[in-house]
XYZ file of C-alpha atoms in Angstrom:
231
model
C -65.683 233.185 19.853
C -63.317 234.718 17.303
C -65.909 237.342 16.393
C -66.504 238.293 20.039
C -62.782 238.725 20.616
C -62.431 240.875 17.499
C -65.107 243.394 18.501
C -63.243 244.932 21.489
C -60.059 245.399 19.426
C -62.043 247.137 16.675
C -63.698 249.409 19.215
C -60.325 250.233 20.734
C -58.955 250.981 17.279
C -61.800 253.382 16.477
C -61.456 255.039 19.902
C -57.695 255.502 19.451
C -58.266 256.947 15.969
C -60.821 259.451 17.302
C -58.597 260.504 20.207
C -55.576 261.044 17.974
C -57.659 262.945 15.421
C -59.079 265.204 18.135
C -55.647 265.883 19.665
C -54.097 266.619 16.255
C -56.843 269.127 15.483
C -56.520 270.803 18.889
C -52.735 271.005 18.499
C -52.930 272.925 15.218
C -56.162 274.866 15.837
C -54.776 278.017 17.575
C -52.241 278.612 14.816
C -54.808 278.059 12.051
C -57.392 280.321 13.720
C -54.856 283.124 14.129
C -53.734 282.694 10.523
C -57.287 282.827 9.128
C -58.232 285.786 11.320
C -55.078 287.676 10.390
C -55.511 287.072 6.667
C -59.154 288.170 6.731
C -58.355 291.268 8.811
C -55.382 292.142 6.616
C -57.551 291.926 3.509
C -60.593 293.783 4.849
C -58.785 296.557 6.723
C -55.627 296.720 4.600
C -53.401 295.853 7.542
C -50.417 294.564 5.662
C -48.406 294.154 8.875
C -50.615 291.167 9.797
C -49.933 289.338 6.562
C -46.500 287.880 7.395
C -47.376 286.704 10.963
C -50.576 285.134 9.603
C -48.706 283.243 6.893
C -46.099 282.054 9.423
C -48.790 280.840 11.862
C -50.641 279.151 9.002
C -47.446 277.358 7.997
C -46.828 276.229 11.589
C -50.425 275.035 11.959
C -50.289 273.162 8.666
C -46.985 271.538 9.610
C -48.304 270.476 13.014
C -51.467 268.893 11.651
C -49.558 267.031 8.905
C -46.807 265.924 11.300
C -49.394 264.924 13.907
C -51.328 262.735 11.481
C -48.118 261.234 10.115
C -46.733 260.392 13.546
C -50.088 259.385 14.985
C -51.115 256.964 12.254
C -47.992 256.001 10.304
C -44.904 256.310 12.479
C -46.038 256.324 16.112
C -44.440 254.228 18.841
C -41.575 252.366 17.077
C -40.938 248.756 18.043
C -37.463 247.214 18.244
C -36.871 243.830 16.648
C -36.421 241.010 19.132
C -33.935 238.220 18.543
C -34.960 234.565 18.571
C -35.817 233.409 22.053
C -35.925 236.928 23.525
C -38.934 237.588 25.761
C -40.609 240.991 26.113
C -41.248 241.794 29.772
C -42.362 245.436 29.862
C -43.148 248.058 27.236
C -43.713 251.721 28.046
C -44.126 255.045 26.255
C -43.708 258.536 27.753
C -46.887 259.862 29.301
C -48.777 262.493 27.317
C -49.963 264.283 30.477
C -47.074 266.809 30.642
C -47.750 267.777 27.034
C -51.484 268.164 27.683
C -50.809 270.219 30.829
C -48.603 272.657 28.903
C -51.337 273.056 26.296
C -53.959 273.692 28.984
C -51.762 276.230 30.796
C -51.510 278.237 27.571
C -55.317 278.698 27.366
C -55.539 281.486 30.027
C -52.816 283.415 28.198
C -54.773 283.167 24.937
C -57.946 284.280 26.727
C -56.232 287.212 28.458
C -54.494 288.297 25.252
C -57.771 288.144 23.333
C -59.577 290.141 26.013
C -56.886 292.831 26.054
C -56.880 292.990 22.239
C -60.642 293.145 21.616
C -62.128 294.581 24.815
C -59.606 297.211 25.888
C -57.780 300.162 24.343
C -54.354 299.064 25.544
C -51.444 299.260 23.089
C -51.214 296.135 20.936
C -47.792 295.290 22.353
C -49.324 294.077 25.652
C -51.756 291.498 24.233
C -49.046 290.533 21.746
C -46.590 289.687 24.552
C -49.286 287.728 26.422
C -50.182 285.824 23.248
C -46.515 285.035 22.570
C -46.222 283.462 26.029
C -49.330 281.383 25.333
C -48.018 280.316 21.927
C -44.676 279.360 23.487
C -46.293 277.178 26.142
C -48.645 275.634 23.612
C -45.799 274.975 21.179
C -43.726 273.365 23.952
C -46.623 271.055 24.756
C -47.124 270.295 21.077
C -43.493 269.393 20.484
C -43.521 267.213 23.607
C -46.635 265.427 22.321
C -45.095 264.797 18.893
C -41.792 263.730 20.444
C -43.474 261.219 22.750
C -45.124 259.532 19.767
C -41.644 258.600 18.539
C -40.305 256.966 21.721
C -40.567 253.401 22.986
C -38.995 251.902 26.107
C -38.712 248.123 26.146
C -37.473 245.706 28.803
C -36.719 242.116 27.812
C -35.025 239.233 29.575
C -31.779 240.225 27.812
C -31.645 244.017 27.462
C -33.206 247.411 28.105
C -33.957 249.420 24.969
C -34.672 253.092 24.309
C -35.806 253.656 20.715
C -36.534 256.960 18.980
C -37.663 257.005 15.362
C -38.818 259.982 13.326
C -36.613 261.522 10.646
C -33.754 259.451 12.001
C -33.360 256.322 14.114
C -31.750 256.383 17.554
C -31.450 253.219 19.624
C -29.677 252.791 22.941
C -29.410 249.378 24.578
C -28.020 248.100 27.851
C -27.530 244.338 28.349
C -29.154 243.050 31.523
C -25.871 241.593 32.757
C -24.172 245.015 32.689
C -26.690 246.931 34.821
C -24.968 248.515 37.819
C -27.538 251.105 38.895
C -31.328 251.488 38.889
C -32.889 254.740 40.069
C -36.501 255.826 40.314
C -37.224 259.563 40.218
C -40.676 260.875 41.154
C -41.686 264.367 42.228
C -44.793 265.233 44.239
C -46.935 265.905 41.164
C -45.639 262.714 39.547
C -46.505 260.670 42.642
C -50.045 262.063 42.640
C -50.538 261.377 38.925
C -48.796 257.988 38.946
C -45.897 259.033 36.725
C -42.133 259.042 37.101
C -38.803 258.219 35.526
C -36.614 255.129 35.779
C -32.889 255.569 35.149
C -30.827 252.507 34.275
C -27.041 252.789 34.107
C -24.230 250.449 33.132
C -21.400 252.966 33.511
C -20.492 256.617 32.999
C -21.681 258.423 29.889
C -24.851 259.074 27.918
C -24.588 255.851 25.901
C -24.368 253.829 29.106
C -27.519 255.330 30.633
C -31.156 254.926 29.637
C -33.738 257.303 31.081
C -37.308 256.054 30.842
C -38.742 259.525 31.267
C -42.250 260.373 32.482
C -43.723 256.901 32.150
C -46.971 255.808 33.764
C -46.711 253.564 36.825
C -42.878 253.383 37.000
C -42.790 251.272 40.193
C -43.379 247.889 38.506
C -40.789 248.772 35.848
C -38.124 249.482 38.475
C -39.023 246.316 40.413
C -38.874 244.189 37.258
C -35.438 245.576 36.466
C -34.222 244.894 40.015
C -35.364 241.323 39.605
C -33.094 240.974 36.573
C -29.975 241.925 38.539
C -27.579 239.053 39.277
C -27.725 237.842 42.839
C-alpha cells in the first residue's frame, strides 16, 4: 500500500519539474535568441551597434533563467511556521494565468516586428518599436510569474497570513478576532476563468489589510473567512 501511494506523488513531482523547466526556458528564450542573433549578425556583418543591445538581452535572459530555476526549485512558495495547536484551513498562491496571458499577448508583437524587419524595407525604427512593446509585455508577464512564486496566502483558525520571500522576507498577519471586513473582487474575465481577489481588513492602513490577489476559486476562501467571524 505504501508503494502504491508513493507512485502518484512521484509522478506529480516529475510533472511539476517538467512544467517549471519548460516555463523557465520559455521565459528566457526570446531574450537569449535575440542576443545570439545580434551577436552573430554583429560579428558577420560588422554591425557594432547591435553588440550592446545583444549583450544586454543576453544578460536579461541569463538572469531570468537563473532566477526562474532558483525560485522554481529552491525558494518557491514560502510556508509560514504554525504555532502549536494552530490548524491550517486554506492555502492559496496567486494564479499564474495573468502572467501567461501577458506572455502570450507579446507573441503577435514579436511576429509583426520580425516580419517588418526581415520581409519589408521599412526603416528599422518601426520594427524596433513593435519589438520593444512585445518585450515590455513579455517582461511584465515574466516578472509577474517570478513574483507569484514568492507569495503564499494562508488561512488558519487563528490568523490570516500573507508571506513574501525572495531577497527579503515580508509577512503580514491579521488575527481572526480582529477581522472587520471581507470583500471579494472579481471582474468578468476573472469570473469566467474562476479567479478573483479576497480582501481582508482589520482597520485602516496597508498593514491592517491583506489582499489575496488573483487566486483560483476565491469563493470558498471568502466563505471560510466569513465563517470565522464572531457571531
